[in-house]
Tab-separated table of C-alpha atoms in Angstrom:
chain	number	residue	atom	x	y	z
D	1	UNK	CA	132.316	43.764	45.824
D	2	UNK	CA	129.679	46.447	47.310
D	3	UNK	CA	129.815	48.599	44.217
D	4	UNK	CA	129.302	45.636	41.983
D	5	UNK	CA	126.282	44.347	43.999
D	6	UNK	CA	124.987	47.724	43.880
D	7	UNK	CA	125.269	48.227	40.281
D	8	UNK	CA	123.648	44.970	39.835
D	9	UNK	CA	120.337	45.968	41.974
D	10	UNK	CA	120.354	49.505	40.020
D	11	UNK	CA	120.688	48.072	36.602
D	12	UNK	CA	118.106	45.098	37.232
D	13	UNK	CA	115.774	47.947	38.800
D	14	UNK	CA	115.783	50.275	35.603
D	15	UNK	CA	114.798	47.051	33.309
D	16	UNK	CA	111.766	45.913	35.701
D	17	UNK	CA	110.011	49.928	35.306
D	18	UNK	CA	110.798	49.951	31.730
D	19	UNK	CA	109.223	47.203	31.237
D	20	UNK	CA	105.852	47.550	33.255
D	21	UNK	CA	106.452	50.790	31.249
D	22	UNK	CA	105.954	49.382	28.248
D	23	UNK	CA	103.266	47.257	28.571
D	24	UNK	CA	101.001	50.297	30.470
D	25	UNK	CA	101.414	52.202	27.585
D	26	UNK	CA	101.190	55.516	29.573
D	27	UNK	CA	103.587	57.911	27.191
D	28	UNK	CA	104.128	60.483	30.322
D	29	UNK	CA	105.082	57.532	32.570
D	30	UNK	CA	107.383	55.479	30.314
D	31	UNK	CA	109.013	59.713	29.594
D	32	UNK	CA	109.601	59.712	33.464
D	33	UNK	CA	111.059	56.600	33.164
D	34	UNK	CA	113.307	57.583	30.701
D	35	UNK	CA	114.242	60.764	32.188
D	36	UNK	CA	114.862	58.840	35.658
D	37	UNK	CA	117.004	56.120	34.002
D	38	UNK	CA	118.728	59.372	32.559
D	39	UNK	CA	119.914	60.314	35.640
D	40	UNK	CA	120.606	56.643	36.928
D	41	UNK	CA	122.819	55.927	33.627
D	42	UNK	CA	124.665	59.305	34.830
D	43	UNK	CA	125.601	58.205	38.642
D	44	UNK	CA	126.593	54.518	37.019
D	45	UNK	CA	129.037	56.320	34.514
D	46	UNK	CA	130.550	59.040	37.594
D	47	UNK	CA	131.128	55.660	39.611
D	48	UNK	CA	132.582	53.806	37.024
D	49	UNK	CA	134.981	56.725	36.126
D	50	UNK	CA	133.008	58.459	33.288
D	51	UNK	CA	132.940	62.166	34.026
D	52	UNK	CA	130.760	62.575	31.262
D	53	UNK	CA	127.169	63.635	30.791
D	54	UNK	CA	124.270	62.008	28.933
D	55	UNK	CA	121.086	63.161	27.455
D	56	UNK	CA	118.447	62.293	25.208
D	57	UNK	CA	118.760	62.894	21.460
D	58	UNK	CA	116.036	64.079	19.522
D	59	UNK	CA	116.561	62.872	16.100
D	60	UNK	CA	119.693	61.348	14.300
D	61	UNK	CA	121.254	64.441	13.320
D	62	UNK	CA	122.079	65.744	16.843
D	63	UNK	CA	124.647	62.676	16.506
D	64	UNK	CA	126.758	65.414	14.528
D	65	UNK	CA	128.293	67.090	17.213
D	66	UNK	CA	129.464	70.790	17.520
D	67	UNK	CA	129.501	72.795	13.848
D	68	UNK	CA	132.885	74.792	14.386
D	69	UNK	CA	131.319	77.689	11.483
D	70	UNK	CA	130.903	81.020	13.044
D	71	UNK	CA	127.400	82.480	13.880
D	72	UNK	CA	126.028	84.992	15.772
D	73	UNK	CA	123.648	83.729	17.751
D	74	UNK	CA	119.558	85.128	18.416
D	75	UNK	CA	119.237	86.884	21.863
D	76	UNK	CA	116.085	87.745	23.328
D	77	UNK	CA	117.263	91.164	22.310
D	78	UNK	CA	117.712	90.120	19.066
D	79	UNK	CA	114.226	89.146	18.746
D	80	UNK	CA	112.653	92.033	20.514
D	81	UNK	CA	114.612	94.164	17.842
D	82	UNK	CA	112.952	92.428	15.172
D	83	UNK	CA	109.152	92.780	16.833
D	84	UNK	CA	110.206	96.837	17.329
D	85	UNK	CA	111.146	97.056	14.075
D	86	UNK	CA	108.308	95.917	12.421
D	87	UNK	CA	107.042	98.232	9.429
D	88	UNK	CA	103.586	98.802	10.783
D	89	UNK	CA	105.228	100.615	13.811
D	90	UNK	CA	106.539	103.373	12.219
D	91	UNK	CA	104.395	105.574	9.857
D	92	UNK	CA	105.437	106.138	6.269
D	93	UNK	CA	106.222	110.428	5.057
D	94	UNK	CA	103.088	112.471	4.667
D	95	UNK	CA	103.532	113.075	1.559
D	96	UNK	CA	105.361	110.871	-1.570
D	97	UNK	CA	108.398	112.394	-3.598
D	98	UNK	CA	106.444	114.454	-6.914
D	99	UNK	CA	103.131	114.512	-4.942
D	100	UNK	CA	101.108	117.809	-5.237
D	101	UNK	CA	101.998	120.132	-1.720
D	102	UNK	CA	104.451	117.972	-0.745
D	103	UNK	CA	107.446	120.418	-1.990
D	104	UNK	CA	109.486	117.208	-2.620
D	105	UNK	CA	110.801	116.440	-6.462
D	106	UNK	CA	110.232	112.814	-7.640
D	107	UNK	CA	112.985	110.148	-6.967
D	108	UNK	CA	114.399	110.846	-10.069
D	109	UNK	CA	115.785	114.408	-8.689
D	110	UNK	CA	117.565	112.619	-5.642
D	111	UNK	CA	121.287	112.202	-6.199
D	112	UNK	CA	124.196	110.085	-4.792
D	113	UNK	CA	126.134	111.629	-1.606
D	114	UNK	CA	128.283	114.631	-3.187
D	115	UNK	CA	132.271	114.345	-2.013
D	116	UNK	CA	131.527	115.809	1.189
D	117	UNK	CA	128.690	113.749	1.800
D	118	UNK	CA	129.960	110.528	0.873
D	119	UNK	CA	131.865	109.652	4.287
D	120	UNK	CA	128.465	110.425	5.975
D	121	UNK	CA	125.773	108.746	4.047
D	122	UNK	CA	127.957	105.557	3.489
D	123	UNK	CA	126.853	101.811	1.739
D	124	UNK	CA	125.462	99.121	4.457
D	125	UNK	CA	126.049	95.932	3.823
D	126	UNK	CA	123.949	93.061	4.817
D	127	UNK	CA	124.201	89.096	5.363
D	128	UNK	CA	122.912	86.104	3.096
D	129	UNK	CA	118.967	86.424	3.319
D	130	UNK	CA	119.217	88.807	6.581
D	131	UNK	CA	118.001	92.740	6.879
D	132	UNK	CA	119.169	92.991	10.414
D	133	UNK	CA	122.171	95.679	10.674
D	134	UNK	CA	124.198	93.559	13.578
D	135	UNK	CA	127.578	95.188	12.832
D	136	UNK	CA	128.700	97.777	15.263
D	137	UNK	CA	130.754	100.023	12.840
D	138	UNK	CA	127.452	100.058	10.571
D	139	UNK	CA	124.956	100.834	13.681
D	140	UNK	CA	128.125	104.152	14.223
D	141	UNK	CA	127.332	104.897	10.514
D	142	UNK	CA	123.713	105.028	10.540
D	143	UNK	CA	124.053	107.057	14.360
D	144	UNK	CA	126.502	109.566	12.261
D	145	UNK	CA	123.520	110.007	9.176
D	146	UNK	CA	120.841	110.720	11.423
D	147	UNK	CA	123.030	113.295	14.062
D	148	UNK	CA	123.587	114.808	10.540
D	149	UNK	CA	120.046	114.855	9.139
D	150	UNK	CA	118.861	116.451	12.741
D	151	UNK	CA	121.145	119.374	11.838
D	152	UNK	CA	120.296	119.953	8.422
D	153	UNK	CA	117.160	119.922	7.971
D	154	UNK	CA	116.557	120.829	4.272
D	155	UNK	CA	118.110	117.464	3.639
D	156	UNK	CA	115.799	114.257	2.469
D	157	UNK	CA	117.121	111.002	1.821
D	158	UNK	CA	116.264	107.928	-0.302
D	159	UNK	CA	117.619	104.341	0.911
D	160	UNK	CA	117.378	101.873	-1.580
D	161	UNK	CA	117.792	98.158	-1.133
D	162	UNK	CA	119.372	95.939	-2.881
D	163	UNK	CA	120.049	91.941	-2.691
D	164	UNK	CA	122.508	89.256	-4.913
D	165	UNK	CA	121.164	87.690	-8.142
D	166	UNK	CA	119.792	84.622	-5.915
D	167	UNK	CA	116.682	83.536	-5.067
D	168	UNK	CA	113.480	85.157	-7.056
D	169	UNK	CA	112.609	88.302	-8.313
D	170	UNK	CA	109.783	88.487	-6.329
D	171	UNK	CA	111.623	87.297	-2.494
D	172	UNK	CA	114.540	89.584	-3.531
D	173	UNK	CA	112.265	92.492	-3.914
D	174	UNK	CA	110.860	91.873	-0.635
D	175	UNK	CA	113.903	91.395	0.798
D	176	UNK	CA	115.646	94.279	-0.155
D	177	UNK	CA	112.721	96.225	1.160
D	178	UNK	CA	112.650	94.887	4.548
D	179	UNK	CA	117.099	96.183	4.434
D	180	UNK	CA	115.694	99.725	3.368
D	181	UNK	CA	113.170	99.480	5.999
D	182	UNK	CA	115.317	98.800	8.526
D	183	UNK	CA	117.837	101.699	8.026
D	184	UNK	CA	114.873	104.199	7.946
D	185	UNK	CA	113.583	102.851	11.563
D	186	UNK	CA	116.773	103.085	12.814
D	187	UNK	CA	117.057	106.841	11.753
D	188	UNK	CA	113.698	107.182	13.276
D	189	UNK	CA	114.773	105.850	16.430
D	190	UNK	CA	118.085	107.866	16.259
D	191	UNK	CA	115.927	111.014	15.852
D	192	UNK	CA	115.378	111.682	12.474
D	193	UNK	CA	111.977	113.152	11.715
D	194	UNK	CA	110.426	109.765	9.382
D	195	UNK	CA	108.617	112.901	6.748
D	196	UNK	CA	112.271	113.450	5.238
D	197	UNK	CA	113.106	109.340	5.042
D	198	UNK	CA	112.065	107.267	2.009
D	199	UNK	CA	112.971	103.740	0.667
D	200	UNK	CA	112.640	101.424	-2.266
D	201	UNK	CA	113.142	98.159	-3.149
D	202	UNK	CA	115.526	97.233	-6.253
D	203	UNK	CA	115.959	93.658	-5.350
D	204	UNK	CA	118.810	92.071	-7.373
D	205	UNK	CA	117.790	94.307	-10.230
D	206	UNK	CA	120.432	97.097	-9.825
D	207	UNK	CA	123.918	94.926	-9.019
D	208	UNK	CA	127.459	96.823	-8.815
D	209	UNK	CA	129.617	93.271	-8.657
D	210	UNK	CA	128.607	91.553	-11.395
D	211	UNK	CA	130.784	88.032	-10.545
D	212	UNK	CA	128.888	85.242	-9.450
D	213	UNK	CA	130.402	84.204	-6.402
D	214	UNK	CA	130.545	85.161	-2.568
D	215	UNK	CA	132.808	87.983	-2.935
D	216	UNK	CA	130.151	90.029	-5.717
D	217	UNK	CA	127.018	89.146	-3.645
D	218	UNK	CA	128.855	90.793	-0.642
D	219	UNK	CA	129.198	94.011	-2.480
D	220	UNK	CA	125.268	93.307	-3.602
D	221	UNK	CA	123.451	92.837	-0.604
D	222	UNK	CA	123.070	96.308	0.343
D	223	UNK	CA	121.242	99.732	1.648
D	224	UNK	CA	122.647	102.896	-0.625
D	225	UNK	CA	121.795	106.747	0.236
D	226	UNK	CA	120.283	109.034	-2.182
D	227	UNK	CA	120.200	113.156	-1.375
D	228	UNK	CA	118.021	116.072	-1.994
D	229	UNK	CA	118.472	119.233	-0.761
D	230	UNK	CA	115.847	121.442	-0.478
């Protein structure tokens, strides 16, 4: 009989301040209000033997529930990496491939890994509309180019981006130069003197799956090497 009576004077409580909520029309008071019923709503379920908590839904979709897909989720790491990793950070080479004194051929005059190479200066691959390298046996690849580049260096290497056939030209070019981008800072931060490190964009130009599904733009989205030895 006691909980009953005291449910009643709760209950009848919460609709007398919502409604001299209402008609003050003070938005921060009637949000109190809300956010104190909130908590009200919460002891009545506990007592009533409804472990469960409530909260305030933003918009109709939160009525969804959980998505079960997997995801990896943004840090504040995450996003640090991005800021650090900006372009504007890290100064392009001196000097372009073919330019006068720079003792560099043109692009043209770079060539794929060579047998012995190829296990170094392997292919990253990249997510759907992402240039962040998040995969740990990739971030061991890149840390394996650069510990090789610091001990050879006569070598120079071209990373060229690439992306699937969706989206525009245009986006895809840009997006296959922020992939190309990224692989060269993280050489740079691995050690790699940023003179002997140069990208380009391809964008979906230059695909080597040429199916139109998931599995082909998973072999497309990508960072290749190019070599010179001087």
């Amino acid at each position: 009989m006691k909980r009953i009576v005291m449910l009643f004077v709760i209950c009848t409580s919460c609709f007398f301040l919502s409604t001299s909520c209402k008609k003050s029309g003070s938005p921060s008071t009637w949000d109190k209000v809300k956010t104190a019923g909130r908590h009200m709503n919460r002891g009545i379920d506990h007592m009533c033997g409804k472990p469960y908590d409530s909260c305030q839904l933003a918009s109709d979709d939160e009525f969804l529930g959980p998505v079960n897909e997997e995801y990896i989720p943004l840090s504040d790491e995450d996003l640090k990496m991005q800021y650090q990793l900006s372009d504007a950070a890290y100064p392009q080479p001196k000097f372009s491939p073919g330019e006068n004194g720079s003792g560099i051929p043109n692009l043209q005059n770079f060539q794929a890994p060579s047998a012995q190479l190829s296990s170094v200066f392997q292919t990253i691959h990249f997510e759907t509309d992402d240039h962040i390298i998040r995969n740990r046996h990739d971030v061991a690849l890149i840390q394996r180019m650069a510990n090789f580049l610091k001990k050879h260096s006569n070598v120079y290497v071209c990373i060229d981006g690439h992306c699937d056939e969706r989206a525009t030209a245009a986006y895809n070019m840009a997006l296959g130069t922020r992939r190309s981008n990224q692989v060269r800072v993280l050489l740079i931060k691995n050690g790699v003197d940023f003179n002997r490190i140069y990208t380009v964009s391809y964008g979906k130009e230059k695909p080597i799956a040429l199916g139109h599904g998931d599995e082909a733009w998973k072999e497309n989205r990508r960072a290749e090497f190019k070599i010179y030895e001087k």
